[in-house]
Coordinates of C-alpha atoms in Angstrom, one line a residue:
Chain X
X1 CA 2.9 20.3 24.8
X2 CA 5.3 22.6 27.0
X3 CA 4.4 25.9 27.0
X4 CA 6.0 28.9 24.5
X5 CA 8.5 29.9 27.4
X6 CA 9.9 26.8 27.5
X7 CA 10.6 26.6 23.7
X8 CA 13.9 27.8 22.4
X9 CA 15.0 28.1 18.5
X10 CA 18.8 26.7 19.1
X11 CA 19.1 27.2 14.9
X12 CA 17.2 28.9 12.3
X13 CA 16.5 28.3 8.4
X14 CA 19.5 30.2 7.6
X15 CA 21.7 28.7 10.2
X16 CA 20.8 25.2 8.7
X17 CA 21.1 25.9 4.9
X18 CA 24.9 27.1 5.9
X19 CA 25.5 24.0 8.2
X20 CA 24.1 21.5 5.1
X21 CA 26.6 24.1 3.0
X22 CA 29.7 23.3 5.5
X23 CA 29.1 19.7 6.1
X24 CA 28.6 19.3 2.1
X25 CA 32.1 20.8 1.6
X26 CA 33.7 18.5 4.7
X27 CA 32.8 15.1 3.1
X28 CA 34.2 16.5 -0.3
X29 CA 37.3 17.5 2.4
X30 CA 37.4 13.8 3.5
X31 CA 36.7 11.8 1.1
X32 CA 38.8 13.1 -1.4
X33 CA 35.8 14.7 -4.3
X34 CA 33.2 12.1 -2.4
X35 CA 34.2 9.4 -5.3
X36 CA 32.2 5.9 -4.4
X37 CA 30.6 7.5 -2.0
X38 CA 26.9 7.1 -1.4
X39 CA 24.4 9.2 1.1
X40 CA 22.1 6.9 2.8
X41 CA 19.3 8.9 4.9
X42 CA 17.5 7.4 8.4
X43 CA 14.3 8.0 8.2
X44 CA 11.9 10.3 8.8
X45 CA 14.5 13.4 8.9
X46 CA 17.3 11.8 7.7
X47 CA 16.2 11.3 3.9
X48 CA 16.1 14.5 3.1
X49 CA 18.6 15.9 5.1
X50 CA 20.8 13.4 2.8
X51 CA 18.8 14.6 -0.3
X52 CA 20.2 18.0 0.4
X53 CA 23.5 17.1 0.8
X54 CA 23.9 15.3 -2.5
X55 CA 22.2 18.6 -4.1
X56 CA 24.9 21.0 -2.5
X57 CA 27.5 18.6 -3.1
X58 CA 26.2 18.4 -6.8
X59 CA 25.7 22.5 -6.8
X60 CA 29.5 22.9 -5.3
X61 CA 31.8 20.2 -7.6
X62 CA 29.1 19.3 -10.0
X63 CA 29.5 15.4 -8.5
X64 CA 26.1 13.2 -8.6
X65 CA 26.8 11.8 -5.5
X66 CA 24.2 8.5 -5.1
X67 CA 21.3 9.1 -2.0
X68 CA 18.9 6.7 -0.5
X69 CA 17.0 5.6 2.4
X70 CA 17.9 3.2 5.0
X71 CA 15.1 2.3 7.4
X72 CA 15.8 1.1 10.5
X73 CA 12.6 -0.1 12.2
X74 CA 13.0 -4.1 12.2
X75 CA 16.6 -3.6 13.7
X76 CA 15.7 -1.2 16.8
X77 CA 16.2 -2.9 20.1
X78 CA 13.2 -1.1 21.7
X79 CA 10.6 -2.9 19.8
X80 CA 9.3 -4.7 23.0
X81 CA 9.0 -1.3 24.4
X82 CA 6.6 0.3 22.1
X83 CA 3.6 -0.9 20.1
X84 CA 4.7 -2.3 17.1
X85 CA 6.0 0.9 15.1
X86 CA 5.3 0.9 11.1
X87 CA 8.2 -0.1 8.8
X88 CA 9.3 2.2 6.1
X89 CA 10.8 2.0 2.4
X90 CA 14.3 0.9 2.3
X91 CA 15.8 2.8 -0.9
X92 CA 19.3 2.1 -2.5
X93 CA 20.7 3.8 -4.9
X94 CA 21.0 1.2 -8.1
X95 CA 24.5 0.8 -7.7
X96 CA 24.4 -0.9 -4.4
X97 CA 26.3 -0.3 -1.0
X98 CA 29.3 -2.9 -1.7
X99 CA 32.8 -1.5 -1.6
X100 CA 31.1 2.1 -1.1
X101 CA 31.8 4.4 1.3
X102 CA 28.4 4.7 3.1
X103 CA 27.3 8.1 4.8
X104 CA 24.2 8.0 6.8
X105 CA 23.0 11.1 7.8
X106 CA 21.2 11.4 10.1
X107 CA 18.7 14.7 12.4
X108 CA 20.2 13.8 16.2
X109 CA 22.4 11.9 17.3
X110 CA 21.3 11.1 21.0
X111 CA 21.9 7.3 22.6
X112 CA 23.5 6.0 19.2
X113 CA 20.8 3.2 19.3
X114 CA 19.4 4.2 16.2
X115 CA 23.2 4.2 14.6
X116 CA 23.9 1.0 15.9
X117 CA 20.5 -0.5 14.4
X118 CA 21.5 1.4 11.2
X119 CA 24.9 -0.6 10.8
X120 CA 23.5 -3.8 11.6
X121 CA 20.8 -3.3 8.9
X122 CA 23.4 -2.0 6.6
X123 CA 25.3 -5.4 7.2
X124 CA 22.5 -7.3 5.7
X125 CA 22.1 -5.3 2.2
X126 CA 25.9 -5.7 1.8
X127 CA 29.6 -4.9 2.3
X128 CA 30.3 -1.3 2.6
X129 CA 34.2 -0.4 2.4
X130 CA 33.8 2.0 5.0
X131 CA 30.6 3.4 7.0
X132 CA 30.7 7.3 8.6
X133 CA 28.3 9.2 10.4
X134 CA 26.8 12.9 9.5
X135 CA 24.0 13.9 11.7
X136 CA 22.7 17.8 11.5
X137 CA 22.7 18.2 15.8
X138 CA 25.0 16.1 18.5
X139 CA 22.7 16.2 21.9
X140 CA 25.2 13.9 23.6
X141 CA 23.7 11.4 26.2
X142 CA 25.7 8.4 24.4
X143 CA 25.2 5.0 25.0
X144 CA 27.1 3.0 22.9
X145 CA 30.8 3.9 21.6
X146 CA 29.6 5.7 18.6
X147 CA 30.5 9.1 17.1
X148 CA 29.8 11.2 14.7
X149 CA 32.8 12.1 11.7
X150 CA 30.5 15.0 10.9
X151 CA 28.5 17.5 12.8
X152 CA 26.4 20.4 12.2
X153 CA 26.1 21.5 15.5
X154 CA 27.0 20.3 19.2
X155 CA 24.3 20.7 21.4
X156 CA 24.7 20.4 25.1
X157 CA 21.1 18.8 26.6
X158 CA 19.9 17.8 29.7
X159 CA 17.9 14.5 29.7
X160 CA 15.1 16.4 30.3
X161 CA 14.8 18.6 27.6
X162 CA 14.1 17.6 23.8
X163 CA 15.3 18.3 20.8
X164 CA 12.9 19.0 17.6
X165 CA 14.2 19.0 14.3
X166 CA 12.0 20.1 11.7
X167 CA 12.7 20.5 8.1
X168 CA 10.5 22.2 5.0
X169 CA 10.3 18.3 3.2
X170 CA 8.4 16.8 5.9
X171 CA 7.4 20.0 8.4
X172 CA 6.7 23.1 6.2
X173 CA 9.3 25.1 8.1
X174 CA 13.4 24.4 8.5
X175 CA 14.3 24.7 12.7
X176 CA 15.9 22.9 15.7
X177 CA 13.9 23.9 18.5
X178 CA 15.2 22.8 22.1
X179 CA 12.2 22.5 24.4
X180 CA 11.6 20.9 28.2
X181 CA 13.2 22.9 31.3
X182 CA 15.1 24.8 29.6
Chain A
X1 CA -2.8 -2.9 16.4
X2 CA -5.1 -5.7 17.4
X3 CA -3.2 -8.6 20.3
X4 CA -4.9 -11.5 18.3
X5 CA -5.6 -12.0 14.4
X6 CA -8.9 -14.4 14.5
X7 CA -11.1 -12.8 11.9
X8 CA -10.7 -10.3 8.6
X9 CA -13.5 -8.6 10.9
X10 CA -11.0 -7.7 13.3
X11 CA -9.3 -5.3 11.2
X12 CA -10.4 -1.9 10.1
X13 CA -9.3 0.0 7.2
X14 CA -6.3 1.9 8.8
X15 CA -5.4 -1.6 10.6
X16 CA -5.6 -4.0 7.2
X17 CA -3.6 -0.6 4.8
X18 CA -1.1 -0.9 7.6
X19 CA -0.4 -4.9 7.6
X20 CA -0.6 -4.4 3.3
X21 CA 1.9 -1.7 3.3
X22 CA 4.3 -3.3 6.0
X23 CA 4.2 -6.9 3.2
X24 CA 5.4 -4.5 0.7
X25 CA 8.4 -3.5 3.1
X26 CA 8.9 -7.3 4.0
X27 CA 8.5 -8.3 -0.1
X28 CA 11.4 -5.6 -0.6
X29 CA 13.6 -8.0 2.0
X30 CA 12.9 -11.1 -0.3
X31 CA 15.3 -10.2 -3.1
X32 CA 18.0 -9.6 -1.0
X33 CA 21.4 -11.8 -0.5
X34 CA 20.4 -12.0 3.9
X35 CA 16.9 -12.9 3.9
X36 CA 16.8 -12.9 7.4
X37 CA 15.9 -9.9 10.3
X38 CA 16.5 -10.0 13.8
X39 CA 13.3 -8.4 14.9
X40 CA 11.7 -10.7 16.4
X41 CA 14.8 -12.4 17.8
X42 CA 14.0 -14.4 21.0
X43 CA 10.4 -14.6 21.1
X44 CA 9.0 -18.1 20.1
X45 CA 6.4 -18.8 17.5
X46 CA 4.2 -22.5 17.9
X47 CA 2.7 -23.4 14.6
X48 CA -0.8 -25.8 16.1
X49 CA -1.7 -27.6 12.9
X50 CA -4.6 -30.0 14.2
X51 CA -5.4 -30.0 10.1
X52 CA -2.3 -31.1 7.6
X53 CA -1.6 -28.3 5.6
X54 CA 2.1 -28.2 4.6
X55 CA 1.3 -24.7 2.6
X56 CA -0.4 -23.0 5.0
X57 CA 2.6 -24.2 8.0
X58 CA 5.7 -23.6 5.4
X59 CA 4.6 -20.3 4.4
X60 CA 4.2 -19.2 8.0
X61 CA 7.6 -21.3 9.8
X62 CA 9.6 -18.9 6.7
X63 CA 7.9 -15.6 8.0
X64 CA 8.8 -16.5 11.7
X65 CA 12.3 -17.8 10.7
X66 CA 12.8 -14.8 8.1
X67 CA 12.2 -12.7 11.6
X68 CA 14.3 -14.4 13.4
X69 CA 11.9 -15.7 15.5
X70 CA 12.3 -19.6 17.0
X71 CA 9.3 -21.7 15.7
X72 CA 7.9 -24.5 17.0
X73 CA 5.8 -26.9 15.0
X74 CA 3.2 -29.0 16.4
X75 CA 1.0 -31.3 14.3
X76 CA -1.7 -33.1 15.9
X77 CA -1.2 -36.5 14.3
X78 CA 1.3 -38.4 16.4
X79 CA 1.0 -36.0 19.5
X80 CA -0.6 -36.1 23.0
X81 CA -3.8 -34.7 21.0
X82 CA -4.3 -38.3 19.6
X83 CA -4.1 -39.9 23.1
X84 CA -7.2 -37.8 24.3
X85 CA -5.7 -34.0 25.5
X86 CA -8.0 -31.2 24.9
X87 CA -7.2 -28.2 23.4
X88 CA -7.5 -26.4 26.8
X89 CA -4.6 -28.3 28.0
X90 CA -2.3 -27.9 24.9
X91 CA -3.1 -24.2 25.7
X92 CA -2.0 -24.5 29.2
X93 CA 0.9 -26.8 28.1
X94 CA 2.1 -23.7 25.7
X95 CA 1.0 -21.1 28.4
X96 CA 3.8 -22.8 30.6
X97 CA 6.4 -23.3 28.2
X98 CA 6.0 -19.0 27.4
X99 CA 5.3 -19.1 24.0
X100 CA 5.1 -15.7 22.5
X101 CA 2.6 -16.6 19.4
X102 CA 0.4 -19.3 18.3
X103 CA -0.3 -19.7 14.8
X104 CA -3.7 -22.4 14.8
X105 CA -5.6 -24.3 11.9
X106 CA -8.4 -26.3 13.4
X107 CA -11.1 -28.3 11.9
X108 CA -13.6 -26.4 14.6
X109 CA -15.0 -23.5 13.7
X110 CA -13.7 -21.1 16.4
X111 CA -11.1 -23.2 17.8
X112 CA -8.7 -20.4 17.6
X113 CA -10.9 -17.3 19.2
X114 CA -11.2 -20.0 22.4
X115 CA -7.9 -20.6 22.6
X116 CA -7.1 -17.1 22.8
X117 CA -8.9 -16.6 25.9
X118 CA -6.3 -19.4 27.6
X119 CA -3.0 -18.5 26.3
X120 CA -1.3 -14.7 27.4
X121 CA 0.2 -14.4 23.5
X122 CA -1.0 -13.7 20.1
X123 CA -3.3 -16.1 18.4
X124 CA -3.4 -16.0 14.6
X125 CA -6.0 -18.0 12.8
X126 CA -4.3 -20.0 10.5
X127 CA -7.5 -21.7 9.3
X128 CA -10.4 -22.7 11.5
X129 CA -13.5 -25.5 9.9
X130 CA -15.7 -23.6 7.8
X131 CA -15.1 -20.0 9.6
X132 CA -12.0 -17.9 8.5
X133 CA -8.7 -17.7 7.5
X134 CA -7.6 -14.0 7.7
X135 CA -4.6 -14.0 6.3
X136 CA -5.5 -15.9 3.1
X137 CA -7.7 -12.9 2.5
X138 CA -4.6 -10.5 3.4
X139 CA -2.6 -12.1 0.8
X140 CA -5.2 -12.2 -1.2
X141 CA -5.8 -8.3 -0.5
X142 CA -1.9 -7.4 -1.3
X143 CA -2.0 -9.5 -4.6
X144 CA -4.5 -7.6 -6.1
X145 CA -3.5 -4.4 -4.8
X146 CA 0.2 -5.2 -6.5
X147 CA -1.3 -6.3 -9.8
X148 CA -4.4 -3.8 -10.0
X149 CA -2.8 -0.7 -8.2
X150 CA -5.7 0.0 -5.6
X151 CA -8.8 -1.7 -3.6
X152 CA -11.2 0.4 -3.7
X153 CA -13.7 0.2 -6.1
X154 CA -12.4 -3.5 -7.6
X155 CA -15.0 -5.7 -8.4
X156 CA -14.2 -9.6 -7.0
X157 CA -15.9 -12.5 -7.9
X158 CA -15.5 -15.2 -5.7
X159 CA -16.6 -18.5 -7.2
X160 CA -17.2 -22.3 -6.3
X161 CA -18.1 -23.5 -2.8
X162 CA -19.1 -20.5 -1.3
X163 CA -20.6 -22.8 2.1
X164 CA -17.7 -24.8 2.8
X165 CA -14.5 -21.6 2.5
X166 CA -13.2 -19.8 4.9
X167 CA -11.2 -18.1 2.6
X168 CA -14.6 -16.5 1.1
X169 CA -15.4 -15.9 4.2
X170 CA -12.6 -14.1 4.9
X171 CA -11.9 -12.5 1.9
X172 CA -15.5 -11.2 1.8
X173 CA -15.2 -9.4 5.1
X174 CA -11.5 -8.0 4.2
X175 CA -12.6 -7.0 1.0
X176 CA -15.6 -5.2 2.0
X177 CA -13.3 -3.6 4.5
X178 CA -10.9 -1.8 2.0
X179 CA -13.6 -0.5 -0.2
X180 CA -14.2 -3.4 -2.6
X181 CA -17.0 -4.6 -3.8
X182 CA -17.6 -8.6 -3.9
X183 CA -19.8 -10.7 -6.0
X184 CA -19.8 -14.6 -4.9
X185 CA -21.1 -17.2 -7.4
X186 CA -22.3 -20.4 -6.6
X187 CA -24.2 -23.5 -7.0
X188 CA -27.7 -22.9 -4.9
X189 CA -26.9 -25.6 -2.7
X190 CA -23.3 -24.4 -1.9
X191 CA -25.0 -20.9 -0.7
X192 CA -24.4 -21.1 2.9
X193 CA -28.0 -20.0 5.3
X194 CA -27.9 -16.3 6.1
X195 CA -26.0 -14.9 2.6
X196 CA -28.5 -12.9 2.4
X197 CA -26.6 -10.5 4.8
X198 CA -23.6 -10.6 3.6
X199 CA -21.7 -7.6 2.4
X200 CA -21.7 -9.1 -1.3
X201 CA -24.1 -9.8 -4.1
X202 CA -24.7 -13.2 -4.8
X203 CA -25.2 -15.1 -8.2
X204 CA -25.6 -18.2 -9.6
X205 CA -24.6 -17.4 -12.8
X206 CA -20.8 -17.0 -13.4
X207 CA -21.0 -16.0 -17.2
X208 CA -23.0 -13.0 -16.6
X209 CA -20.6 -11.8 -13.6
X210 CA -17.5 -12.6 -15.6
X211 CA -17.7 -9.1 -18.2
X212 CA -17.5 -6.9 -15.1
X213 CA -15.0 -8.8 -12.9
X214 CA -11.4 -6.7 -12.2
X215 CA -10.9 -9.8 -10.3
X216 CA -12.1 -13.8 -10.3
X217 CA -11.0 -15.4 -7.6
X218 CA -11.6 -19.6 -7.8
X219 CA -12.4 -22.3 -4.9
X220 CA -11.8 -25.0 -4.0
X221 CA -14.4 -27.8 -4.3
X222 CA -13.8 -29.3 -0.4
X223 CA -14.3 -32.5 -0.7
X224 CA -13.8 -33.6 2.2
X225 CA -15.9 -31.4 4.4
X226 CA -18.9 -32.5 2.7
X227 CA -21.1 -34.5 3.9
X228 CA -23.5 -35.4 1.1
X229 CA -23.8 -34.5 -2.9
X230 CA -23.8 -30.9 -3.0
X231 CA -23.8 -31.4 -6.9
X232 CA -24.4 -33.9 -9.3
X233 CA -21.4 -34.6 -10.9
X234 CA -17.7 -33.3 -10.8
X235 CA -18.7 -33.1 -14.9
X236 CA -21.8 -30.8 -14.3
X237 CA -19.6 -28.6 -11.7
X238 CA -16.8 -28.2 -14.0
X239 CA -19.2 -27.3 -16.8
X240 CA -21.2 -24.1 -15.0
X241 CA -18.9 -22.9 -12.6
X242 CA -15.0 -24.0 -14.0
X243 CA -13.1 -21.6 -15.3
X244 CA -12.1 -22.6 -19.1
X245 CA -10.8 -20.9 -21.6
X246 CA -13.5 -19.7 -23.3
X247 CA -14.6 -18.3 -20.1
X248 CA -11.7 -16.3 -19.2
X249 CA -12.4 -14.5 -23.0
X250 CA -15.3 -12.8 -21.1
X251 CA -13.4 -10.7 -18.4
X252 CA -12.3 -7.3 -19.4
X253 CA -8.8 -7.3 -20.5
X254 CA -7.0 -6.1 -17.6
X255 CA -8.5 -8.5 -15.1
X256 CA -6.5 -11.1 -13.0
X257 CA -7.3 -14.9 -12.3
X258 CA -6.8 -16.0 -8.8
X259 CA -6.8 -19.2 -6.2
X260 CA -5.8 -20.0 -3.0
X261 CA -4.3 -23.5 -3.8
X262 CA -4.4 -26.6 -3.9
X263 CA -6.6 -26.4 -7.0
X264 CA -8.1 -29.4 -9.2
X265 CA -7.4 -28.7 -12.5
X266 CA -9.8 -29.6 -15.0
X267 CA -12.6 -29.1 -12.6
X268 CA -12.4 -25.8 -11.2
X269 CA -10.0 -24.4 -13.3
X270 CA -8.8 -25.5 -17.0
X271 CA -4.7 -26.1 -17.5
X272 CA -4.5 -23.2 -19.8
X273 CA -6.0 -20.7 -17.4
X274 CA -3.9 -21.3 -14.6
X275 CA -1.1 -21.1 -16.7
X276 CA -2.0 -18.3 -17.9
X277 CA -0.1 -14.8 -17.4
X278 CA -3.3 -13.6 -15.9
X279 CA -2.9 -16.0 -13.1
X280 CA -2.0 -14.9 -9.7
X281 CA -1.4 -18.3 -8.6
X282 CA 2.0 -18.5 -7.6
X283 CA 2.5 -14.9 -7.3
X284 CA 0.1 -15.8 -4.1
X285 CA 2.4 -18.4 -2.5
X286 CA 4.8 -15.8 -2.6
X287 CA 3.1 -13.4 -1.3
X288 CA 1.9 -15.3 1.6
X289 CA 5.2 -15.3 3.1
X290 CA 5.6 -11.4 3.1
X291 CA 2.0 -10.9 4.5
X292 CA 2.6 -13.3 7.6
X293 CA 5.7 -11.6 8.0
X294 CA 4.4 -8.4 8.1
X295 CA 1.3 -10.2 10.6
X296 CA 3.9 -11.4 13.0
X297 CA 5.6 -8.7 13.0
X298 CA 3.1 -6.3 13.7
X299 CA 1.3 -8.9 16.4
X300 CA 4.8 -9.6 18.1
X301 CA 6.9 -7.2 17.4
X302 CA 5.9 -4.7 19.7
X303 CA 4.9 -4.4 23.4
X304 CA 1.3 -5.9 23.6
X305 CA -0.9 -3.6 24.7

């Protein structure tokens, strides 16, 4: 664990209910009212991040936008580098992915491994009509051609440090903490 | 998680609830259109059947190929094993060709924990003699726990030829494991030496274990590992220890019927019960596939540590 000194609160619980608020009125923005449009969470921080985002979506134009999980686990290309990591629920909402426009949301967006995984995995459940990317923090450090069509917050890193997202659902407490040499 | 799956012994609560919950994951992937992940993509599987058992080497060759893995079969009969080459040497024969997993039946008793100590990948027991077969027991396990909702407390009775089955060997150990409590019931001379200190009760009489059963779970008679009359007659069997219909009116209401296949009808089990809706018996089959999925995975899948 690095030390208090080295911990730094980059957003606070207010600073993320407005950024849900923002990004909830940019995919009505850019998708036209969000119609076929379904939210599709990565797991762990993901799901609810994408929970939330149908709820102020819903709270803003009174649209039920669709929300679900997509776990990526048996796609990551890391597996031989880790013990073998458990595999989570896969949820969809009833209606299916096909001909949908497909948002995953996502906590960071760091190497775009994890986005890549995500698309092949959402190539197997079936045939989107068009796939986009929300993520709540953009560390940078890409390494694949992927980007994000929406971002909470741009967050310039060093490899080095490390970026902790926690949210009430899963941690008890909403924050993006940076930590490492900071 | 554990390099090697030889023995239901091997894994511990946490362990056995993970390889459960990762089937139900796996399951989930069997009603889609692509039944088919590339997580194990690359890595080679060798199925070593030195027993036939075309259920048993399907159901595993679908997990590794749902995976994505490449899968070798290798059947004894026909193979450089008939012309005299000991299991050492097929070990060493695999150890050079870099397979990544081994899934082995064996007639011996303990075939498959030697082997491991020649070969760098995972070993899965796929069936060895009279010893084990793990993940029988696992699908077993995840049958029950998707038809009766939880484990722990569920009382199993496990009943036929206790002596000769791995799979109540197994399934005793597993079961024992995840908090249930097992009952086998058997003819006396199909009690194998040393039951006595088991983890399970055991009873001759199957009528008076029937009313409190959540769960009977049926053998099969193995013929052909028997060596002299364990019993009578198939007639006399069938009568005390089949289950019939008017049997199956003794277990409580909610309880399920199970058996790991092939069965004899007629003798351990009548028509009408295995029919029945209470039966598990295909439901198993299915769920073998998910369980060795979630087995590879969790054996392959990751860096071995």
């Amino acid at each position: 664990m690095p030390e208090m000194s080295d911990v730094k609160e980059i957003l606070s619980a207010s600073d993320i209910t407005r950024i849900v608020d923002r990004v909830a009125h940019q995919i009505l923005e850019k998708t036209s009212g969000a119609a076929d449009t379904v939210l599709l969470g990565i797991p762990t921080r993901g799901t609810p991040l994408a929970r939330r985002l149908a709820e102020r979506i819903h709270a803003f134009e009174g649209i039920a936008v669709p929300h679900g999980t997509l776990d990526i686990t048996l796609y990551r290309d890391d597996l031989r580098l880790h013990s073998a990591r458990p595999v989570g629920p896969t949820d969809l909402p009833p209606g299916g992915i096909d001909g949908q426009r497909v948002i995953l949301v996502d906590d960071v967006l760091f190497s775009g491994r994890t986005v890549r995984a995500a698309l092949d995995a959402l190539s197997d459940l079936g045939r989107p009509r068009q796939v986009q990317l929300a993520v709540l923090v953009d560390r940078g450090h890409r390494q694949l051609p992927i980007r994000a069509d929406y971002v909470g917050k741009n967050i310039p890193t060093s490899l080095s440090e490390s970026v902790r997202v926690s949210l009430a659902e899963i941690d008890g407490t909403d924050a993006v903490l940076l930590t490492g040499n900071i | 998680m554990i390099k090697h799956l030889l023995s239901a012994a091997d894994l511990d609560l946490d362990s056995a609830t993970l390889v459960l919950d990762t089937a139900t994951e796996m399951a989930a992937m069997a009603s889609r259109e692509v039944k088919k992940l590339p997580t194990l993509r690359g890595r080679t599987v060798v199925n070593l059947f030195y027993e036939d058992s075309t259920r048993t080497r399907v159901s595993f060759e679908t997990a590794a190929k749902r995976l994505s893995a490449d899968v070798i079969n290798f059947s004894a009969k026909g193979s450089s094993v008939e012309k005299g080459e000991s299991l050492k040497d097929t070990a060493l024969t695999l150890q050079a060709m870099g397979i990544d997993g081994v899934v082995v039946r064996h007639p011996a008793s303990g075939a498959p924990t030697t082997l491991s100590q020649w070969v760098d990948g995972s070993i899965i027991n796929a069936g060895d003699g009279t010893h084990e077969h793990p993940t029988q027991a696992l699908l077993d396990a995840y049958t029950m726990r998707s038809r009766l909702g939880q484990l722990k407390g569920l009382r199993v009775t496990i009943v036929g030829d206790v002596l000769h089955s791995r799979v109540a060997r197994s399934n005793m150990l597993l079961l024992t494991t995840l908090g249930a409590e097992v009952t086998m019931v058997s003819p006396p001379t199909l009690v194998p030496v040393g039951a006595r200190d088991w983890p399970a009760k055991v009873s001759y009489d199957l009528d008076a274990a029937l009313p409190d059963s959540d769960v009977v779970m049926m053998l099969r008679v193995q013929r052909e590992r028997m060596t002299e009359a364990y019993f009578p007659s198939t007639r006399e069997y069938a009568r005390r220890y089949g289950l019939d219909v008017r049997r199956m009116k003794l277990l409580p209401e909610h309880a399920i019927i199970m058996h790991p296949g092939p069965m004899i009808r007629g003798m351990e089990i009548a028509p009408e019960v295995a029919d029945s809706p209470r039966s598990t018996i295909v439901e198993q089959v299915a769920n073998g596939v998910s369980v060795r999925m979630a087995c590879l995975y969790l054996l392959l899948g990751g860096r071995s540590l």
